[in-house]
Amino acid sequence: AQSVTQLDSQVPVFEEAPVELRCNYSSSVSVYLFWYVQYPNQGLQLLLKYLSGSTLVESINGFEAEFNKSQTSFHLRKPSVHISDTAEYFCAVTPRAGAGSYQLTFGKGTKLSVIP
Amino acid sequence: SQTIHQWPATLVQPVGSPLSLECTVEGTSNPNLYWYRQAAGRGLQLLFYSVGIGQISSEVPQNLSASRPQDRQFILSSKKLLLSDSGFYLCAWSGQEISGNTIYFGEGSWLTVV
């Protein structure tokens, strides 16, 4: 079984400041890793994912996440946030193969509030 | 391209009334389909998933049920709603052709049981 821990439930940050949203996971098998974003009253949108290759993955709107296998982490970062980044962010994992490989395990989410 | 639609977007139902939320996926065949529930402060909870027509697996025992009458249609139902059924319900899909088992979500349905 897998588990995901998002260490911060809420993160306030000033506009144009950098931000890091932390995610740690636990799994006995290799996993794929995801970040989803949820804007108020909307469904979840895929922000970025790590499948293989370079451990640093980027999204089209300036977010990046780095897979660290030794620390079992997949932290999300952005060097300069905008008001429009205000949303809830979910980290998720799924096994690469075997039982449960079609299911996502989510963290409880981190609410990012960007302050003007 | 693939799209997913679910409806209704919002629903207010009295306790003890029935429920039907519908979800359809376009642009793919034989998708895996999911129903999640999101309650305040509790993250996302997988309720049901389906890997094919008529194949439904339940993750959490409750008074909800799911059905998949067609390849790209997934329905969440209840015969008698409880107050605790209130929440934000999300339909989702993943496909064989999508690498990394990536799951894509619909826009969600707000259910308030009064």
mmCIF file of C-alpha atoms in Angstrom:
data_model
loop_
_atom_site.group_PDB
_atom_site.id
_atom_site.type_symbol
_atom_site.label_atom_id
_atom_site.label_comp_id
_atom_site.label_asym_id
_atom_site.label_seq_id
_atom_site.Cartn_x
_atom_site.Cartn_y
_atom_site.Cartn_z
ATOM 1 C CA ALA A 1 0.000 0.000 0.000
ATOM 2 C CA GLN A 2 1.039 3.583 -0.513
ATOM 3 C CA SER A 3 0.610 6.703 1.572
ATOM 4 C CA VAL A 4 1.216 10.384 0.877
ATOM 5 C CA THR A 5 1.938 13.095 3.407
ATOM 6 C CA GLN A 6 1.633 16.756 2.606
ATOM 7 C CA LEU A 7 3.249 18.421 5.544
ATOM 8 C CA ASP A 8 1.514 21.787 5.281
ATOM 9 C CA SER A 9 -2.248 22.148 5.111
ATOM 10 C CA GLN A 10 -2.031 25.887 4.374
ATOM 11 C CA VAL A 11 0.757 28.013 2.923
ATOM 12 C CA PRO A 12 0.368 31.805 2.695
ATOM 13 C CA VAL A 13 2.931 33.581 0.541
ATOM 14 C CA PHE A 14 3.296 37.085 -0.868
ATOM 15 C CA GLU A 15 2.979 37.678 -4.578
ATOM 16 C CA GLU A 16 6.255 37.274 -6.497
ATOM 17 C CA ALA A 17 7.832 35.359 -3.608
ATOM 18 C CA PRO A 18 9.053 31.767 -4.019
ATOM 19 C CA VAL A 19 7.083 28.851 -2.639
ATOM 20 C CA GLU A 20 7.687 25.183 -1.871
ATOM 21 C CA LEU A 21 4.873 22.734 -1.187
ATOM 22 C CA ARG A 22 6.169 19.592 0.447
ATOM 23 C CA CYS A 23 5.180 16.029 -0.349
ATOM 24 C CA ASN A 24 6.562 12.790 1.061
ATOM 25 C CA TYR A 25 5.366 9.333 0.190
ATOM 26 C CA SER A 26 5.697 5.796 1.439
ATOM 27 C CA SER A 27 5.604 2.737 -0.787
ATOM 28 C CA SER A 28 7.078 -0.733 -0.916
ATOM 29 C CA VAL A 29 7.113 -0.651 -4.738
ATOM 30 C CA SER A 30 8.195 1.835 -7.372
ATOM 31 C CA VAL A 31 5.682 4.569 -8.038
ATOM 32 C CA TYR A 32 4.667 7.277 -10.453
ATOM 33 C CA LEU A 33 4.224 10.692 -8.857
ATOM 34 C CA PHE A 34 1.780 13.478 -9.616
ATOM 35 C CA TRP A 35 0.781 16.969 -8.595
ATOM 36 C CA TYR A 36 -2.776 18.119 -9.191
ATOM 37 C CA VAL A 37 -4.217 21.614 -8.715
ATOM 38 C CA GLN A 38 -7.779 22.437 -7.748
ATOM 39 C CA TYR A 39 -9.143 25.938 -8.185
ATOM 40 C CA PRO A 40 -12.215 26.884 -6.098
ATOM 41 C CA ASN A 41 -15.331 24.888 -6.990
ATOM 42 C CA GLN A 42 -13.605 23.043 -9.814
ATOM 43 C CA GLY A 43 -12.302 19.567 -10.452
ATOM 44 C CA LEU A 44 -8.661 18.561 -10.237
ATOM 45 C CA GLN A 45 -6.281 19.401 -13.061
ATOM 46 C CA LEU A 46 -3.020 17.595 -13.654
ATOM 47 C CA LEU A 47 -0.144 19.995 -13.014
ATOM 48 C CA LEU A 48 2.848 17.732 -13.640
ATOM 49 C CA LYS A 49 3.976 14.150 -13.271
ATOM 50 C CA TYR A 50 7.122 12.101 -12.857
ATOM 51 C CA LEU A 51 7.231 8.833 -14.758
ATOM 52 C CA SER A 52 10.914 8.236 -15.493
ATOM 53 C CA GLY A 53 14.059 9.956 -16.709
ATOM 54 C CA SER A 54 15.079 13.339 -15.369
ATOM 55 C CA THR A 55 14.070 13.728 -11.756
ATOM 56 C CA LEU A 56 13.135 17.373 -12.340
ATOM 57 C CA VAL A 57 9.814 17.894 -14.075
ATOM 58 C CA GLU A 58 8.206 21.160 -15.068
ATOM 59 C CA SER A 59 4.719 22.442 -15.784
ATOM 60 C CA ILE A 60 3.747 24.992 -18.396
ATOM 61 C CA ASN A 61 2.931 27.658 -15.793
ATOM 62 C CA GLY A 62 6.303 27.760 -14.039
ATOM 63 C CA PHE A 63 5.958 25.087 -11.378
ATOM 64 C CA GLU A 64 8.557 22.374 -11.029
ATOM 65 C CA ALA A 65 8.928 19.296 -8.856
ATOM 66 C CA GLU A 66 11.914 17.112 -8.122
ATOM 67 C CA PHE A 67 11.728 13.418 -7.386
ATOM 68 C CA ASN A 68 14.113 12.430 -4.611
ATOM 69 C CA LYS A 69 14.116 8.665 -4.230
ATOM 70 C CA SER A 70 16.357 8.533 -1.171
ATOM 71 C CA GLN A 71 14.156 10.979 0.715
ATOM 72 C CA THR A 72 10.932 9.652 -0.856
ATOM 73 C CA SER A 73 9.902 13.197 -1.647
ATOM 74 C CA PHE A 74 8.346 15.068 -4.546
ATOM 75 C CA HIS A 75 8.265 18.703 -3.478
ATOM 76 C CA LEU A 76 6.602 21.318 -5.678
ATOM 77 C CA ARG A 77 8.294 24.692 -6.198
ATOM 78 C CA LYS A 78 7.767 27.950 -7.990
ATOM 79 C CA PRO A 79 10.331 30.773 -7.933
ATOM 80 C CA SER A 80 7.749 33.583 -8.173
ATOM 81 C CA VAL A 81 4.033 33.089 -7.488
ATOM 82 C CA HIS A 82 1.084 35.007 -8.935
ATOM 83 C CA ILE A 83 -2.327 35.734 -7.494
ATOM 84 C CA SER A 84 -3.750 33.242 -9.979
ATOM 85 C CA ASP A 85 -1.767 30.432 -8.319
ATOM 86 C CA THR A 86 -4.099 30.578 -5.322
ATOM 87 C CA ALA A 87 -5.569 27.080 -5.197
ATOM 88 C CA GLU A 88 -5.326 23.751 -3.420
ATOM 89 C CA TYR A 89 -2.546 21.426 -4.494
ATOM 90 C CA PHE A 90 -2.621 17.651 -4.165
ATOM 91 C CA CYS A 91 0.288 15.251 -4.350
ATOM 92 C CA ALA A 92 -0.508 11.704 -5.465
ATOM 93 C CA VAL A 93 1.225 8.392 -6.201
ATOM 94 C CA THR A 94 0.340 5.195 -7.996
ATOM 95 C CA PRO A 95 2.274 1.922 -8.254
ATOM 96 C CA ARG A 96 4.104 1.431 -11.516
ATOM 97 C CA ALA A 97 2.746 -2.082 -11.866
ATOM 98 C CA GLY A 98 0.831 -4.783 -10.095
ATOM 99 C CA ALA A 99 -2.148 -4.538 -7.807
ATOM 100 C CA GLY A 100 -3.543 -1.042 -7.495
ATOM 101 C CA SER A 101 -1.594 0.347 -10.438
ATOM 102 C CA TYR A 102 -4.754 1.978 -11.772
ATOM 103 C CA GLN A 103 -5.496 3.824 -8.532
ATOM 104 C CA LEU A 104 -4.140 7.073 -7.132
ATOM 105 C CA THR A 105 -3.351 7.628 -3.478
ATOM 106 C CA PHE A 106 -3.687 11.311 -2.604
ATOM 107 C CA GLY A 107 -2.304 13.500 0.109
ATOM 108 C CA LYS A 108 -4.760 15.685 2.020
ATOM 109 C CA GLY A 109 -3.837 18.768 0.046
ATOM 110 C CA THR A 110 -2.103 22.088 0.633
ATOM 111 C CA LYS A 111 -3.995 25.342 0.247
ATOM 112 C CA LEU A 112 -1.760 27.968 -1.292
ATOM 113 C CA SER A 113 -2.885 31.541 -0.664
ATOM 114 C CA VAL A 114 -1.050 34.241 -2.570
ATOM 115 C CA ILE A 115 -1.203 37.618 -0.831
ATOM 116 C CA PRO A 116 -1.104 40.785 -2.976
ATOM 117 C CA SER B 1 -8.794 14.566 -27.619
ATOM 118 C CA GLN B 2 -10.457 13.019 -24.617
ATOM 119 C CA THR B 3 -13.064 14.818 -22.542
ATOM 120 C CA ILE B 4 -15.019 13.953 -19.435
ATOM 121 C CA HIS B 5 -18.365 15.369 -18.408
ATOM 122 C CA GLN B 6 -20.357 14.888 -15.246
ATOM 123 C CA TRP B 7 -23.714 16.238 -14.161
ATOM 124 C CA PRO B 8 -25.498 17.783 -12.450
ATOM 125 C CA ALA B 9 -22.969 20.362 -11.259
ATOM 126 C CA THR B 10 -24.915 21.090 -8.095
ATOM 127 C CA LEU B 11 -27.649 19.202 -6.312
ATOM 128 C CA VAL B 12 -29.636 19.798 -3.119
ATOM 129 C CA GLN B 13 -31.510 16.742 -1.945
ATOM 130 C CA PRO B 14 -33.499 15.920 1.217
ATOM 131 C CA VAL B 15 -32.444 13.114 3.509
ATOM 132 C CA GLY B 16 -33.866 9.807 2.359
ATOM 133 C CA SER B 17 -34.230 10.810 -1.285
ATOM 134 C CA PRO B 18 -32.493 8.979 -4.150
ATOM 135 C CA LEU B 19 -29.382 10.138 -5.991
ATOM 136 C CA SER B 20 -28.069 9.761 -9.498
ATOM 137 C CA LEU B 21 -24.868 11.397 -10.717
ATOM 138 C CA GLU B 22 -23.779 10.666 -14.269
ATOM 139 C CA CYS B 23 -20.427 10.779 -15.976
ATOM 140 C CA THR B 24 -19.400 10.177 -19.564
ATOM 141 C CA VAL B 25 -16.021 10.083 -21.271
ATOM 142 C CA GLU B 26 -15.479 10.882 -24.935
ATOM 143 C CA GLY B 27 -12.558 10.258 -27.242
ATOM 144 C CA THR B 28 -11.324 6.997 -25.800
ATOM 145 C CA SER B 29 -12.455 3.412 -25.445
ATOM 146 C CA ASN B 30 -12.371 0.962 -22.540
ATOM 147 C CA PRO B 31 -11.271 3.562 -19.985
ATOM 148 C CA ASN B 32 -10.847 2.882 -16.294
ATOM 149 C CA LEU B 33 -13.492 4.941 -14.501
ATOM 150 C CA TYR B 34 -13.554 6.267 -10.955
ATOM 151 C CA TRP B 35 -15.787 8.053 -8.467
ATOM 152 C CA TYR B 36 -14.075 10.078 -5.753
ATOM 153 C CA ARG B 37 -15.585 12.079 -2.915
ATOM 154 C CA GLN B 38 -13.982 15.149 -1.433
ATOM 155 C CA ALA B 39 -15.120 16.246 2.002
ATOM 156 C CA ALA B 40 -13.774 19.337 3.738
ATOM 157 C CA GLY B 41 -10.437 18.689 5.391
ATOM 158 C CA ARG B 42 -10.406 15.014 4.422
ATOM 159 C CA GLY B 43 -8.777 15.028 1.003
ATOM 160 C CA LEU B 44 -10.002 12.738 -1.761
ATOM 161 C CA GLN B 45 -11.560 9.387 -1.046
ATOM 162 C CA LEU B 46 -11.879 6.746 -3.760
ATOM 163 C CA LEU B 47 -15.415 5.347 -3.689
ATOM 164 C CA PHE B 48 -15.631 3.103 -6.752
ATOM 165 C CA TYR B 49 -13.597 2.141 -9.768
ATOM 166 C CA SER B 50 -14.376 0.159 -12.881
ATOM 167 C CA VAL B 51 -12.046 -1.498 -15.365
ATOM 168 C CA GLY B 52 -14.816 -2.545 -17.748
ATOM 169 C CA ILE B 53 -18.568 -2.709 -18.400
ATOM 170 C CA GLY B 54 -20.368 -4.211 -15.449
ATOM 171 C CA GLN B 55 -17.158 -4.479 -13.411
ATOM 172 C CA ILE B 56 -17.387 -2.350 -10.275
ATOM 173 C CA SER B 57 -15.105 -2.402 -7.250
ATOM 174 C CA SER B 58 -16.041 -0.634 -4.049
ATOM 175 C CA GLU B 59 -13.403 0.852 -1.822
ATOM 176 C CA VAL B 60 -15.566 2.050 1.050
ATOM 177 C CA PRO B 61 -18.724 0.364 2.369
ATOM 178 C CA GLN B 62 -21.584 2.850 2.354
ATOM 179 C CA ASN B 63 -25.079 3.436 1.067
ATOM 180 C CA LEU B 64 -23.814 4.481 -2.361
ATOM 181 C CA SER B 65 -23.531 2.262 -5.419
ATOM 182 C CA ALA B 66 -22.062 2.606 -8.900
ATOM 183 C CA SER B 67 -22.929 1.157 -12.257
ATOM 184 C CA ARG B 68 -21.333 1.102 -15.680
ATOM 185 C CA PRO B 69 -24.050 0.356 -18.217
ATOM 186 C CA GLN B 70 -21.916 1.386 -21.208
ATOM 187 C CA ASP B 71 -18.201 1.495 -21.915
ATOM 188 C CA ARG B 72 -17.839 5.229 -21.304
ATOM 189 C CA GLN B 73 -20.662 5.864 -18.840
ATOM 190 C CA PHE B 74 -20.356 5.698 -15.086
ATOM 191 C CA ILE B 75 -23.238 6.369 -12.684
ATOM 192 C CA LEU B 76 -23.194 6.976 -8.936
ATOM 193 C CA SER B 77 -26.442 6.219 -7.140
ATOM 194 C CA SER B 78 -28.102 5.999 -3.797
ATOM 195 C CA LYS B 79 -31.560 4.778 -2.827
ATOM 196 C CA LYS B 80 -31.690 6.863 0.366
ATOM 197 C CA LEU B 81 -29.316 9.726 1.008
ATOM 198 C CA LEU B 82 -27.826 10.473 4.417
ATOM 199 C CA LEU B 83 -26.632 13.833 5.709
ATOM 200 C CA SER B 84 -23.096 12.427 5.688
ATOM 201 C CA ASP B 85 -23.312 11.929 1.913
ATOM 202 C CA SER B 86 -22.898 15.673 1.379
ATOM 203 C CA GLY B 87 -19.699 16.572 -0.426
ATOM 204 C CA PHE B 88 -17.995 17.201 -3.731
ATOM 205 C CA TYR B 89 -18.087 14.181 -6.041
ATOM 206 C CA LEU B 90 -15.549 13.773 -8.792
ATOM 207 C CA CYS B 91 -15.670 11.399 -11.712
ATOM 208 C CA ALA B 92 -12.360 10.506 -13.320
ATOM 209 C CA TRP B 93 -10.865 8.287 -16.010
ATOM 210 C CA SER B 94 -7.584 6.768 -17.051
ATOM 211 C CA GLY B 95 -6.693 4.855 -20.178
ATOM 212 C CA GLN B 96 -4.439 2.158 -21.486
ATOM 213 C CA GLU B 97 -2.887 4.616 -23.902
ATOM 214 C CA ILE B 98 -2.058 7.130 -21.211
ATOM 215 C CA SER B 99 1.402 6.641 -19.796
ATOM 216 C CA GLY B 100 1.926 6.442 -16.087
ATOM 217 C CA ASN B 101 -1.694 5.538 -15.369
ATOM 218 C CA THR B 102 -2.502 9.241 -15.294
ATOM 219 C CA ILE B 103 -6.002 9.972 -14.049
ATOM 220 C CA TYR B 104 -8.044 12.871 -15.421
ATOM 221 C CA PHE B 105 -10.941 14.421 -13.540
ATOM 222 C CA GLY B 106 -14.299 15.903 -14.400
ATOM 223 C CA GLU B 107 -15.463 19.242 -13.061
ATOM 224 C CA GLY B 108 -17.227 17.783 -10.059
ATOM 225 C CA SER B 109 -20.725 17.734 -8.603
ATOM 226 C CA TRP B 110 -21.654 19.465 -5.362
ATOM 227 C CA LEU B 111 -24.169 17.440 -3.363
ATOM 228 C CA THR B 112 -25.856 18.963 -0.335
ATOM 229 C CA VAL B 113 -28.154 16.714 1.655
ATOM 230 C CA VAL B 114 -30.597 18.670 3.822
#
